[in-house]
Amino acid sequence: MEELLEILEDINADVDYETETNLIDGKVYDSFSIVTLITEISDCFDIEIGPEYLVNENFNSAQAMWEMIQRIQEEDE
């Protein structure tokens, strides 16, 4: 989770990722930020985020992203 929080902080340090649950729906992130985020997560965690994971619910909070990362890693085992 620490690596994920570092990625998020690099993209937008003005957000409280411990409590924010509306990153996508609340338009905290624009489309460029989302593309950057997906690329950084994929590279950092050595995973491929398939189209089935590209839904707002998976990216609205740090916790949701962390759970998605864990699901993908479990599927890859």
N, CA, C and O atoms as a MOPAC input file, in Angstrom:
PM7 MOZYME 1SCF
protein

 N      0.82700 1    -1.20200 1     0.00000 1
 C      0.00000 1     0.00000 1     0.00000 1
 C      0.86900 1     1.26300 1     0.00000 1
 O      0.47700 1     2.28900 1    -0.55600 1
 N      2.04900 1     1.18400 1     0.62400 1
 C      2.93100 1     2.35700 1     0.67000 1
 C      3.32600 1     2.80900 1    -0.74000 1
 O      3.33700 1     4.00300 1    -1.04200 1
 N      3.65200 1     1.82800 1    -1.60100 1
 C      4.03200 1     2.17600 1    -2.96900 1
 C      2.87600 1     2.86100 1    -3.69700 1
 O      3.08400 1     3.82500 1    -4.43300 1
 N      1.67000 1     2.36100 1    -3.49000 1
 C      0.49700 1     2.95700 1    -4.11600 1
 C      0.31200 1     4.39000 1    -3.64100 1
 O      0.07000 1     5.28400 1    -4.45200 1
 N      0.42100 1     4.61900 1    -2.34900 1
 C      0.25900 1     5.97000 1    -1.81500 1
 C      1.32600 1     6.91400 1    -2.36600 1
 O      1.04300 1     8.08800 1    -2.60400 1
 N      2.53900 1     6.42200 1    -2.57000 1
 C      3.58400 1     7.24500 1    -3.17100 1
 C      3.23000 1     7.63100 1    -4.59800 1
 O      3.43300 1     8.77400 1    -5.00600 1
 N      2.70000 1     6.67500 1    -5.35600 1
 C      2.26600 1     6.95700 1    -6.73300 1
 C      1.18300 1     8.02900 1    -6.72000 1
 O      1.23800 1     8.99000 1    -7.48700 1
 N      0.20400 1     7.85700 1    -5.84800 1
 C     -0.90300 1     8.81300 1    -5.77500 1
 C     -0.41400 1    10.20200 1    -5.37000 1
 O     -0.86000 1    11.20500 1    -5.92700 1
 N      0.49000 1    10.26100 1    -4.41300 1
 C      1.04800 1    11.54300 1    -3.96600 1
 C      1.79900 1    12.23600 1    -5.10300 1
 O      1.73500 1    13.45800 1    -5.23400 1
 N      2.50700 1    11.46500 1    -5.92000 1
 C      3.23300 1    12.04900 1    -7.04900 1
 C      2.27600 1    12.64800 1    -8.06900 1
 O      2.59600 1    13.65100 1    -8.70800 1
 N      1.12000 1    12.04900 1    -8.22500 1
 C      0.14400 1    12.53700 1    -9.20000 1
 C     -0.56500 1    13.77800 1    -8.67600 1
 O     -0.74100 1    14.75500 1    -9.40400 1
 N     -0.97800 1    13.73300 1    -7.39100 1
 C     -1.66700 1    14.89100 1    -6.80000 1
 C     -1.45600 1    14.86500 1    -5.29200 1
 O     -2.10800 1    14.10600 1    -4.57400 1
 N     -0.55100 1    15.69000 1    -4.83100 1
 C     -0.19900 1    15.71300 1    -3.40900 1
 C     -1.23300 1    16.45000 1    -2.55400 1
 O     -1.15500 1    16.41400 1    -1.32600 1
 N     -2.19000 1    17.11000 1    -3.18400 1
 C     -3.17800 1    17.90200 1    -2.44600 1
 C     -4.37200 1    17.09100 1    -1.94900 1
 O     -5.28900 1    17.65700 1    -1.35400 1
 N     -4.38000 1    15.79400 1    -2.17800 1
 C     -5.52000 1    14.94700 1    -1.83300 1
 C     -5.20000 1    14.13600 1    -0.58300 1
 O     -4.08100 1    13.65000 1    -0.41800 1
 N     -6.19400 1    13.99400 1     0.29800 1
 C     -6.05300 1    13.12600 1     1.47500 1
 C     -6.51600 1    11.73200 1     1.06100 1
 O     -7.71000 1    11.43300 1     1.07100 1
 N     -5.56900 1    10.89900 1     0.70400 1
 C     -5.88500 1     9.57500 1     0.17500 1
 C     -6.39500 1     8.60900 1     1.23300 1
 O     -6.92300 1     7.54900 1     0.89900 1
 N     -6.24600 1     8.95500 1     2.48400 1
 C     -6.77100 1     8.11700 1     3.56800 1
 C     -8.29800 1     8.20000 1     3.63500 1
 O     -8.95800 1     7.24800 1     4.05200 1
 N     -8.85400 1     9.34300 1     3.22300 1
 C    -10.30400 1     9.54600 1     3.36400 1
 C    -11.04700 1     9.75400 1     2.04700 1
 O    -12.26000 1     9.55200 1     1.99500 1
 N    -10.35400 1    10.15000 1     0.99100 1
 C    -11.02200 1    10.45900 1    -0.27800 1
 C    -11.58900 1     9.20400 1    -0.92200 1
 O    -10.87900 1     8.21400 1    -1.09700 1
 N    -12.86900 1     9.24600 1    -1.27300 1
 C    -13.53800 1     8.09400 1    -1.89400 1
 C    -14.21200 1     8.46900 1    -3.21800 1
 O    -15.07500 1     7.73900 1    -3.70600 1
 N    -13.81900 1     9.59700 1    -3.78900 1
 C    -14.47800 1    10.09500 1    -4.99000 1
 C    -13.47000 1    10.63200 1    -6.00500 1
 O    -13.72400 1    11.64800 1    -6.65100 1
 N    -12.34500 1     9.96400 1    -6.14600 1
 C    -11.28400 1    10.46700 1    -7.01700 1
 C    -11.72400 1    10.58900 1    -8.47000 1
 O    -11.38600 1    11.56400 1    -9.14200 1
 N    -12.46700 1     9.61900 1    -8.95200 1
 C    -12.91500 1     9.64400 1   -10.34700 1
 C    -14.26700 1    10.33900 1   -10.46100 1
 O    -14.41200 1    11.29800 1   -11.21900 1
 N    -15.25000 1     9.86300 1    -9.71600 1
 C    -16.59400 1    10.43800 1    -9.79500 1
 C    -16.61000 1    11.91500 1    -9.41100 1
 O    -17.41000 1    12.68300 1    -9.94400 1
 N    -15.74100 1    12.31600 1    -8.49800 1
 C    -15.66800 1    13.70700 1    -8.07300 1
 C    -14.75600 1    14.55700 1    -8.94000 1
 O    -14.54000 1    15.73500 1    -8.65900 1
 N    -14.22000 1    13.95400 1   -10.00000 1
 C    -13.35700 1    14.63100 1   -10.96500 1
 C    -12.09800 1    15.23100 1   -10.31800 1
 O    -11.58800 1    16.26100 1   -10.75900 1
 N    -11.61300 1    14.56300 1    -9.26500 1
 C    -10.33800 1    14.95300 1    -8.66500 1
 C     -9.22100 1    14.66200 1    -9.65800 1
 O     -8.26300 1    15.42800 1    -9.76700 1
 N     -9.34800 1    13.55300 1   -10.37900 1
 C     -8.38900 1    13.16600 1   -11.41300 1
 C     -8.97600 1    13.43200 1   -12.78700 1
 O    -10.14100 1    13.12500 1   -13.04200 1
 N     -8.16300 1    14.00500 1   -13.67500 1
 C     -8.58200 1    14.16300 1   -15.06600 1
 C     -8.11000 1    12.94200 1   -15.86400 1
 O     -7.46500 1    12.05000 1   -15.31300 1
 N     -8.42500 1    12.90600 1   -17.13400 1
 C     -8.11000 1    11.72200 1   -17.93500 1
 C     -6.60400 1    11.48300 1   -18.02300 1
 O     -6.17200 1    10.33000 1   -18.02800 1
 N     -5.80100 1    12.53100 1   -18.09200 1
 C     -4.35000 1    12.35800 1   -18.13800 1
 C     -3.84300 1    11.73900 1   -16.83900 1
 O     -2.98000 1    10.86100 1   -16.86500 1
 N     -4.37400 1    12.19000 1   -15.70600 1
 C     -3.98400 1    11.63400 1   -14.41000 1
 C     -4.34600 1    10.16100 1   -14.31300 1
 O     -3.59300 1     9.36900 1   -13.74500 1
 N     -5.48500 1     9.79400 1   -14.86000 1
 C     -5.93800 1     8.40400 1   -14.80600 1
 C     -5.01300 1     7.51500 1   -15.64600 1
 O     -4.62700 1     6.43100 1   -15.20800 1
 N     -4.66300 1     7.96800 1   -16.83500 1
 C     -3.75400 1     7.19700 1   -17.69000 1
 C     -2.40000 1     7.04500 1   -17.00200 1
 O     -1.81800 1     5.96000 1   -17.00400 1
 N     -1.90400 1     8.11900 1   -16.42200 1
 C     -0.63700 1     8.07400 1   -15.69000 1
 C     -0.72500 1     7.09400 1   -14.53000 1
 O      0.18700 1     6.29700 1   -14.30700 1
 N     -1.82200 1     7.16000 1   -13.79800 1
 C     -2.02800 1     6.29000 1   -12.64700 1
 C     -2.02000 1     4.81900 1   -13.05900 1
 O     -1.34800 1     4.00300 1   -12.42800 1
 N     -2.75400 1     4.47900 1   -14.09900 1
 C     -2.82600 1     3.08900 1   -14.56400 1
 C     -1.44200 1     2.60500 1   -14.98700 1
 O     -1.05000 1     1.48500 1   -14.66200 1
 N     -0.70800 1     3.43700 1   -15.70200 1
 C      0.63800 1     3.07400 1   -16.14000 1
 C      1.56300 1     2.86400 1   -14.95000 1
 O      2.30300 1     1.88100 1   -14.90300 1
 N      1.52500 1     3.77600 1   -13.99200 1
 C      2.40100 1     3.68300 1   -12.82400 1
 C      2.07900 1     2.44900 1   -11.97200 1
 O      2.98600 1     1.75800 1   -11.50800 1
 N      0.79500 1     2.17900 1   -11.77100 1
 C      0.39800 1     0.99400 1   -10.99800 1
 C      0.85100 1    -0.27000 1   -11.71300 1
 O      1.39800 1    -1.17800 1   -11.08700 1
 N      0.62900 1    -0.33200 1   -13.01200 1
 C      1.03300 1    -1.51000 1   -13.79300 1
 C      2.52800 1    -1.75700 1   -13.68600 1
 O      2.96400 1    -2.89100 1   -13.48400 1
 N      3.31000 1    -0.69800 1   -13.82000 1
 C      4.76600 1    -0.83100 1   -13.76400 1
 C      5.24700 1    -1.19400 1   -12.36300 1
 O      6.07400 1    -2.09200 1   -12.20200 1
 N      4.73900 1    -0.50800 1   -11.36500 1
 C      5.20100 1    -0.70000 1    -9.99200 1
 C      4.88400 1    -2.09400 1    -9.46400 1
 O      5.71400 1    -2.72200 1    -8.80700 1
 N      3.67500 1    -2.57200 1    -9.75500 1
 C      3.23500 1    -3.85000 1    -9.20200 1
 C      3.35700 1    -5.00300 1   -10.19300 1
 O      2.96800 1    -6.13100 1    -9.89200 1
 N      3.90200 1    -4.71300 1   -11.37800 1
 C      4.12800 1    -5.71800 1   -12.41000 1
 C      2.84600 1    -6.49500 1   -12.70900 1
 O      2.82200 1    -7.72500 1   -12.70600 1
 N      1.78200 1    -5.73300 1   -12.96700 1
 C      0.48700 1    -6.32200 1   -13.29300 1
 C     -0.04400 1    -5.69700 1   -14.56800 1
 O      0.39800 1    -4.62600 1   -14.98400 1
 N     -0.99600 1    -6.37900 1   -15.18200 1
 C     -1.70600 1    -5.82500 1   -16.33000 1
 C     -3.14000 1    -5.56400 1   -15.89800 1
 O     -3.86200 1    -6.47700 1   -15.49700 1
 N     -3.53700 1    -4.30400 1   -15.98600 1
 C     -4.89700 1    -3.93700 1   -15.60700 1
 C     -5.76100 1    -4.04400 1   -16.85400 1
 O     -5.75900 1    -3.15600 1   -17.70600 1
 N     -6.50200 1    -5.14700 1   -16.94700 1
 C     -7.34100 1    -5.39900 1   -18.11600 1
 C     -8.55500 1    -4.49100 1   -18.15100 1
 O     -8.89000 1    -3.84600 1   -17.15700 1
 N     -9.21400 1    -4.44300 1   -19.30500 1
 C    -10.36500 1    -3.56500 1   -19.47600 1
 C    -11.48500 1    -3.82200 1   -18.46900 1
 O    -12.23300 1    -2.90700 1   -18.12300 1
 N    -11.60100 1    -5.07000 1   -17.99700 1
 C    -12.65800 1    -5.38300 1   -17.03700 1
 C    -12.45200 1    -4.67000 1   -15.70400 1
 O    -13.38900 1    -4.56400 1   -14.91300 1
 N    -11.24300 1    -4.17900 1   -15.44500 1
 C    -10.94900 1    -3.46700 1   -14.19600 1
 C    -11.06800 1    -1.95300 1   -14.34200 1
 O    -11.00500 1    -1.23000 1   -13.34800 1
 N    -11.23500 1    -1.47300 1   -15.55400 1
 C    -11.27100 1    -0.03500 1   -15.80600 1
 C    -12.66700 1     0.53200 1   -15.56700 1
 O    -13.32100 1     1.02600 1   -16.48500 1
 N    -13.10100 1     0.45000 1   -14.32700 1
 C    -14.38200 1     1.01400 1   -13.89900 1
 C    -14.11500 1     1.97300 1   -12.74900 1
 O    -13.16800 1     1.78800 1   -11.98400 1
 N    -14.94000 1     2.98500 1   -12.63100 1
 C    -14.74700 1     4.02000 1   -11.62000 1
 C    -14.58700 1     3.45900 1   -10.21700 1
 O    -13.76800 1     3.95300 1    -9.44200 1
 N    -15.35900 1     2.43400 1    -9.88100 1
 C    -15.33000 1     1.88400 1    -8.52500 1
 C    -13.93300 1     1.42500 1    -8.11700 1
 O    -13.58300 1     1.48300 1    -6.93800 1
 N    -13.13900 1     0.97300 1    -9.07300 1
 C    -11.79300 1     0.49600 1    -8.76600 1
 C    -10.77900 1     1.61800 1    -8.57200 1
 O     -9.66300 1     1.36800 1    -8.11700 1
 N    -11.15300 1     2.85300 1    -8.91200 1
 C    -10.20300 1     3.96500 1    -8.86400 1
 C    -10.69300 1     5.15800 1    -8.05000 1
 O    -10.03300 1     6.19700 1    -8.03400 1
 N    -11.83000 1     5.03400 1    -7.37600 1
 C    -12.36500 1     6.15600 1    -6.61000 1
 C    -11.64100 1     6.39600 1    -5.29000 1
 O    -11.75700 1     7.47900 1    -4.71600 1
 N    -10.90000 1     5.41200 1    -4.79900 1
 C    -10.16700 1     5.58800 1    -3.54200 1
 C     -8.89300 1     4.75700 1    -3.57100 1
 O     -8.76000 1     3.82000 1    -4.35800 1
 N     -7.96500 1     5.11600 1    -2.70200 1
 C     -6.73000 1     4.34700 1    -2.59100 1
 C     -7.03700 1     2.91800 1    -2.16200 1
 O     -6.41800 1     1.97400 1    -2.65300 1
 N     -7.98700 1     2.75500 1    -1.25000 1
 C     -8.34400 1     1.42600 1    -0.76900 1
 C     -8.91700 1     0.56600 1    -1.90000 1
 O     -8.58500 1    -0.61400 1    -2.01200 1
 N     -9.76600 1     1.15000 1    -2.72600 1
 C    -10.34200 1     0.41100 1    -3.85500 1
 C     -9.25100 1    -0.00200 1    -4.84000 1
 O     -9.27800 1    -1.11200 1    -5.37100 1
 N     -8.29700 1     0.88700 1    -5.08400 1
 C     -7.19100 1     0.55000 1    -5.97900 1
 C     -6.34500 1    -0.56700 1    -5.38800 1
 O     -5.93200 1    -1.48000 1    -6.10400 1
 N     -6.08600 1    -0.50100 1    -4.09800 1
 C     -5.28100 1    -1.52800 1    -3.44200 1
 C     -5.97600 1    -2.89300 1    -3.53900 1
 O     -5.32900 1    -3.90600 1    -3.80400 1
 N     -7.28600 1    -2.91100 1    -3.32300 1
 C     -8.03600 1    -4.17200 1    -3.42100 1
 C     -8.00200 1    -4.70900 1    -4.84600 1
 O     -7.89800 1    -5.91900 1    -5.04600 1
 N     -8.08900 1    -3.82100 1    -5.84600 1
 C     -8.01100 1    -4.24400 1    -7.24000 1
 C     -6.63800 1    -4.84000 1    -7.53000 1
 O     -6.54400 1    -5.88600 1    -8.17200 1
 N     -5.57600 1    -4.19200 1    -7.06600 1
 C     -4.21600 1    -4.68700 1    -7.27300 1
 C     -4.08100 1    -6.08100 1    -6.67800 1
 O     -3.52000 1    -6.97400 1    -7.31300 1
 N     -4.58200 1    -6.27200 1    -5.48400 1
 C     -4.49400 1    -7.57800 1    -4.83000 1
 C     -5.26700 1    -8.64700 1    -5.59800 1
 O     -4.79700 1    -9.77700 1    -5.72900 1
 N     -6.45600 1    -8.29500 1    -6.10900 1
 C     -7.24400 1    -9.25600 1    -6.90400 1
 C     -6.48300 1    -9.67300 1    -8.15600 1
 O     -6.43100 1   -10.85600 1    -8.49300 1
 N     -5.89600 1    -8.69900 1    -8.84300 1
 C     -5.15600 1    -9.00600 1   -10.07000 1
 C     -3.94800 1    -9.88100 1    -9.74900 1
 O     -3.66200 1   -10.83500 1   -10.47300 1
 N     -3.24400 1    -9.56400 1    -8.67500 1
 C     -2.07900 1   -10.36900 1    -8.29500 1
 C     -2.48300 1   -11.79700 1    -7.94000 1
 O     -1.77300 1   -12.74300 1    -8.28200 1
 N     -3.60700 1   -11.95700 1    -7.26400 1
 C     -4.08100 1   -13.30700 1    -6.91800 1
 C     -4.44800 1   -14.09600 1    -8.17000 1
 O     -4.17300 1   -15.29200 1    -8.26100 1
 N     -5.06900 1   -13.42100 1    -9.13400 1
 C     -5.44600 1   -14.08600 1   -10.37600 1
 C     -4.21800 1   -14.50700 1   -11.18400 1
 O     -4.25300 1   -15.50600 1   -11.90300 1
 N     -3.14100 1   -13.74400 1   -11.06300 1
 C     -1.92300 1   -14.03400 1   -11.81800 1
 C     -1.09700 1   -15.16600 1   -11.21300 1
 O     -0.17100 1   -15.66300 1   -11.85500 1
 N     -1.41700 1   -15.57700 1    -9.99600 1
 C     -0.64800 1   -16.64500 1    -9.34400 1
 C     -0.96100 1   -18.00200 1    -9.90100 1
 O     -0.39300 1   -18.99900 1    -9.45400 1

